[in-house]
PDB file of C-alpha atoms and ligand atoms in Angstrom:
ATOM      1  CA  MET A 300      95.333 114.224  85.553  1.00 92.00           C
ATOM      2  CA  ASP A 301      96.186 111.369  87.966  1.00 96.00           C
ATOM      3  CA  ILE A 302      93.643 108.949  89.395  1.00 97.00           C
ATOM      4  CA  PHE A 303      93.592 110.567  92.824  1.00 98.00           C
ATOM      5  CA  CYS A 304      92.911 114.037  91.393  1.00 98.00           C
ATOM      6  CA  LYS A 305      89.992 112.489  89.502  1.00 98.00           C
ATOM      7  CA  ILE A 306      88.679 110.951  92.730  1.00 98.00           C
ATOM      8  CA  ILE A 307      89.051 114.282  94.551  1.00 98.00           C
ATOM      9  CA  ASN A 308      87.188 116.006  91.673  1.00 97.00           C
ATOM     10  CA  ARG A 309      84.500 113.293  91.740  1.00 97.00           C
ATOM     11  CA  GLU A 310      85.281 112.247  88.157  1.00 97.00           C
ATOM     12  CA  LEU A 311      85.976 108.756  89.541  1.00 98.00           C
ATOM     13  CA  SER A 312      84.202 107.081  92.434  1.00 98.00           C
ATOM     14  CA  ALA A 313      85.881 105.691  95.528  1.00 98.00           C
ATOM     15  CA  GLU A 314      84.899 104.449  98.959  1.00 98.00           C
ATOM     16  CA  VAL A 315      85.540 107.494 101.122  1.00 98.00           C
ATOM     17  CA  VAL A 316      86.425 106.946 104.802  1.00 98.00           C
ATOM     18  CA  ILE A 317      87.210 110.560 105.800  1.00 98.00           C
ATOM     19  CA  GLU A 318      87.107 113.810 103.889  1.00 98.00           C
ATOM     20  CA  ASP A 319      87.808 117.394 104.868  1.00 97.00           C
ATOM     21  CA  LYS A 320      88.895 120.504 102.983  1.00 97.00           C
ATOM     22  CA  ASP A 321      92.516 119.345 102.655  1.00 98.00           C
ATOM     23  CA  PHE A 322      92.411 115.537 102.591  1.00 98.00           C
ATOM     24  CA  ILE A 323      90.490 112.539 101.393  1.00 98.00           C
ATOM     25  CA  VAL A 324      90.931 109.042 102.819  1.00 98.00           C
ATOM     26  CA  ILE A 325      89.731 106.216 100.595  1.00 98.00           C
ATOM     27  CA  LYS A 326      89.769 102.430 100.683  1.00 98.00           C
ATOM     28  CA  ASP A 327      92.472 100.980  98.434  1.00 98.00           C
ATOM     29  CA  ILE A 328      90.914  99.269  95.427  1.00 98.00           C
ATOM     30  CA  HIS A 329      93.404  96.377  95.735  1.00 98.00           C
ATOM     31  CA  PRO A 330      93.765  95.923  99.505  1.00 98.00           C
ATOM     32  CA  ALA A 331      97.044  94.386 100.676  1.00 96.00           C
ATOM     33  CA  ALA A 332      95.683  93.825 104.206  1.00 97.00           C
ATOM     34  CA  PRO A 333      92.227  93.520 105.806  1.00 98.00           C
ATOM     35  CA  VAL A 334      92.364  97.283 106.408  1.00 98.00           C
ATOM     36  CA  HIS A 335      94.064  99.293 103.652  1.00 98.00           C
ATOM     37  CA  VAL A 336      93.277 102.939 103.131  1.00 98.00           C
ATOM     38  CA  LEU A 337      95.055 105.791 101.380  1.00 98.00           C
ATOM     39  CA  ILE A 338      95.515 109.211 102.971  1.00 98.00           C
ATOM     40  CA  ILE A 339      95.615 111.666 100.066  1.00 98.00           C
ATOM     41  CA  PRO A 340      96.209 115.431 100.200  1.00 98.00           C
ATOM     42  CA  LYS A 341      93.837 117.289  97.904  1.00 98.00           C
ATOM     43  CA  LYS A 342      96.679 119.550  96.827  1.00 96.00           C
ATOM     44  CA  HIS A 343      98.560 117.780  94.056  1.00 95.00           C
ATOM     45  CA  LEU A 344     102.055 117.069  95.380  1.00 93.00           C
ATOM     46  CA  ASP A 345     103.889 114.210  93.771  1.00 89.00           C
ATOM     47  CA  ILE A 346     107.548 114.074  94.740  1.00 94.00           C
ATOM     48  CA  ILE A 347     108.416 113.792  98.423  1.00 95.00           C
ATOM     49  CA  HIS A 348     112.005 115.046  98.013  1.00 95.00           C
ATOM     50  CA  GLU A 349     110.738 118.190  96.287  1.00 94.00           C
ATOM     51  CA  ILE A 350     108.360 119.209  99.055  1.00 93.00           C
ATOM     52  CA  SER A 351     109.015 122.775 100.167  1.00 94.00           C
ATOM     53  CA  HIS A 352     108.993 124.172 103.680  1.00 94.00           C
ATOM     54  CA  GLU A 353     105.727 125.947 102.823  1.00 93.00           C
ATOM     55  CA  GLU A 354     104.160 122.527 102.294  1.00 94.00           C
ATOM     56  CA  LEU A 355     105.243 121.048 105.626  1.00 94.00           C
ATOM     57  CA  ASP A 356     101.842 121.752 107.133  1.00 96.00           C
ATOM     58  CA  ILE A 357     100.343 119.344 104.601  1.00 96.00           C
ATOM     59  CA  LEU A 358     102.810 116.612 105.551  1.00 96.00           C
ATOM     60  CA  GLY A 359     102.070 117.188 109.226  1.00 97.00           C
ATOM     61  CA  LYS A 360      98.343 117.067 108.672  1.00 98.00           C
ATOM     62  CA  MET A 361      98.741 113.882 106.628  1.00 98.00           C
ATOM     63  CA  PHE A 362      99.865 112.112 109.810  1.00 98.00           C
ATOM     64  CA  VAL A 363      97.083 113.678 111.884  1.00 98.00           C
ATOM     65  CA  VAL A 364      94.532 112.430 109.336  1.00 98.00           C
ATOM     66  CA  ALA A 365      96.209 108.999 109.314  1.00 98.00           C
ATOM     67  CA  GLY A 366      95.686 108.869 113.072  1.00 98.00           C
ATOM     68  CA  GLN A 367      92.045 109.882 112.688  1.00 98.00           C
ATOM     69  CA  ALA A 368      91.601 107.126 110.095  1.00 98.00           C
ATOM     70  CA  ALA A 369      93.237 104.544 112.395  1.00 98.00           C
ATOM     71  CA  LYS A 370      90.780 105.460 115.146  1.00 98.00           C
ATOM     72  CA  LYS A 371      87.788 105.528 112.821  1.00 98.00           C
ATOM     73  CA  LEU A 372      88.721 102.095 111.486  1.00 98.00           C
ATOM     74  CA  GLY A 373      89.277 100.778 115.025  1.00 98.00           C
ATOM     75  CA  VAL A 374      92.893  99.732 114.554  1.00 98.00           C
ATOM     76  CA  GLU A 375      94.628 102.257 116.790  1.00 98.00           C
ATOM     77  CA  LYS A 376      95.185  99.714 119.576  1.00 98.00           C
ATOM     78  CA  THR A 377      96.093  96.666 117.468  1.00 98.00           C
ATOM     79  CA  GLY A 378      98.435  98.756 115.346  1.00 97.00           C
ATOM     80  CA  TYR A 379      98.972  99.785 111.796  1.00 97.00           C
ATOM     81  CA  ARG A 380     101.713 100.512 109.291  1.00 97.00           C
ATOM     82  CA  LEU A 381     102.066 103.736 107.315  1.00 97.00           C
ATOM     83  CA  ILE A 382     103.886 103.511 103.982  1.00 97.00           C
ATOM     84  CA  LEU A 383     104.880 106.167 101.486  1.00 97.00           C
ATOM     85  CA  ASN A 384     106.148 104.929  98.112  1.00 97.00           C
ATOM     86  CA  GLN A 385     108.360 107.247  96.064  1.00 97.00           C
ATOM     87  CA  GLY A 386     109.451 106.293  92.560  1.00 96.00           C
ATOM     88  CA  PRO A 387     109.777 103.092  90.541  1.00 96.00           C
ATOM     89  CA  ASN A 388     111.892 101.004  92.929  1.00 96.00           C
ATOM     90  CA  ALA A 389     109.341 101.639  95.666  1.00 96.00           C
ATOM     91  CA  GLY A 390     106.582 100.497  93.317  1.00 94.00           C
ATOM     92  CA  GLN A 391     104.838 103.846  93.219  1.00 96.00           C
ATOM     93  CA  LEU A 392     101.868 103.579  90.875  1.00 95.00           C
ATOM     94  CA  VAL A 393     100.059 106.867  91.336  1.00 97.00           C
ATOM     95  CA  PRO A 394     102.118 110.099  91.015  1.00 96.00           C
ATOM     96  CA  HIS A 395     100.209 111.956  93.719  1.00 97.00           C
ATOM     97  CA  LEU A 396     101.574 112.030  97.275  1.00 96.00           C
ATOM     98  CA  HIS A 397      99.743 109.625  99.571  1.00 98.00           C
ATOM     99  CA  LEU A 398     100.209 107.461 102.626  1.00 98.00           C
ATOM    100  CA  HIS A 399      99.073 103.857 102.813  1.00 98.00           C
ATOM    101  CA  LEU A 400      97.592 102.732 106.138  1.00 98.00           C
ATOM    102  CA  LEU A 401      97.705  98.946 106.488  1.00 98.00           C
ATOM    103  CA  ALA A 402      96.227  97.049 109.417  1.00 98.00           C
ATOM    104  CA  GLY A 403      93.884  94.306 110.507  1.00 98.00           C
ATOM    105  CA  LYS A 404      96.409  91.465 110.867  1.00 97.00           C
ATOM    106  CA  PRO A 405     100.027  91.004 112.001  1.00 95.00           C
ATOM    107  CA  LEU A 406     102.005  92.641 109.215  1.00 94.00           C
ATOM    108  CA  GLY A 407     105.351  90.966 109.930  1.00 88.00           C
ATOM    109  CA  SER A 408     108.611  92.594 110.786  1.00 84.00           C
ATOM    110  CA  LYS A 409     109.954  92.948 107.249  1.00 80.00           C
ATOM    111  CA  ILE A 410     109.283  96.300 105.631  1.00 77.00           C
ATOM    112  CA  ALA A 411     110.966  95.444 102.334  1.00 75.00           C
ATOM    113  CA  SER A 412     111.174  92.232 100.350  1.00 66.00           C
TER     114      SER A 412
HETATM  115  P1  AMP B 512     101.395 103.511  95.182  1.00 52.35           P
HETATM  116  O1  AMP B 512     102.034 102.262  94.659  1.00 52.35           O
HETATM  117  O2  AMP B 512     101.951 103.943  96.500  1.00 52.35           O
HETATM  118  O3  AMP B 512     101.353 104.613  94.151  1.00 52.35           O
HETATM  119  O4  AMP B 512      99.913 103.083  95.513  1.00 52.35           O
HETATM  120  C1  AMP B 512      98.797 103.440  94.767  1.00 52.35           C
HETATM  121  C2  AMP B 512      97.627 102.669  95.320  1.00 52.35           C
HETATM  122  O5  AMP B 512      96.454 103.190  94.763  1.00 52.35           O
HETATM  123  C3  AMP B 512      97.659 101.161  95.002  1.00 52.35           C
HETATM  124  O6  AMP B 512      97.669 100.418  96.220  1.00 52.35           O
HETATM  125  C4  AMP B 512      96.377 100.946  94.220  1.00 52.35           C
HETATM  126  O7  AMP B 512      95.749  99.723  94.527  1.00 52.35           O
HETATM  127  C5  AMP B 512      95.530 102.144  94.629  1.00 52.35           C
HETATM  128  N1  AMP B 512      94.536 102.558  93.665  1.00 52.35           N
HETATM  129  C6  AMP B 512      94.699 102.735  92.331  1.00 52.35           C
HETATM  130  N2  AMP B 512      93.563 103.168  91.763  1.00 52.35           N
HETATM  131  C7  AMP B 512      92.662 103.273  92.754  1.00 52.35           C
HETATM  132  C8  AMP B 512      91.293 103.645  92.802  1.00 52.35           C
HETATM  133  N3  AMP B 512      90.605 104.020  91.701  1.00 52.35           N
HETATM  134  N4  AMP B 512      90.664 103.624  94.008  1.00 52.35           N
HETATM  135  C9  AMP B 512      91.330 103.253  95.119  1.00 52.35           C
HETATM  136  N5  AMP B 512      92.629 102.882  95.138  1.00 52.35           N
HETATM  137  C10 AMP B 512      93.275 102.879  93.967  1.00 52.35           C
END
């Protein structure tokens, strides 16, 4: 079982920002910006290019929840970056679909280095 499933099942603790029946938003344990949270669907999906049409509602809601998190964290006006890592070259560490929300400082114009 991956780390995020354990957090969802309360086998591991995390700092929860938002939770509803489909999603949990937690603070990243190794923040890469002053604000860094992870928007995680409770349904275990791991590979973005294998998402089916039946699962599109989850992807759509992931962005709605990201917007809710941005507002709750007070960064909706200053701006934020949403990142989805898929696979080794993207540096994906946890094989459970999630979005990173980064904010709280100018993030620069480069999205890859
Ligand atoms: P990714 O590289 O997209 O798979 O990102 C996974 C993220 O999960 C990394 O930024 C980690 O710092 C974060 N992470 C790993 N374990 C935990 C944890 N127990 N609680 C919160 N964030 C975590």
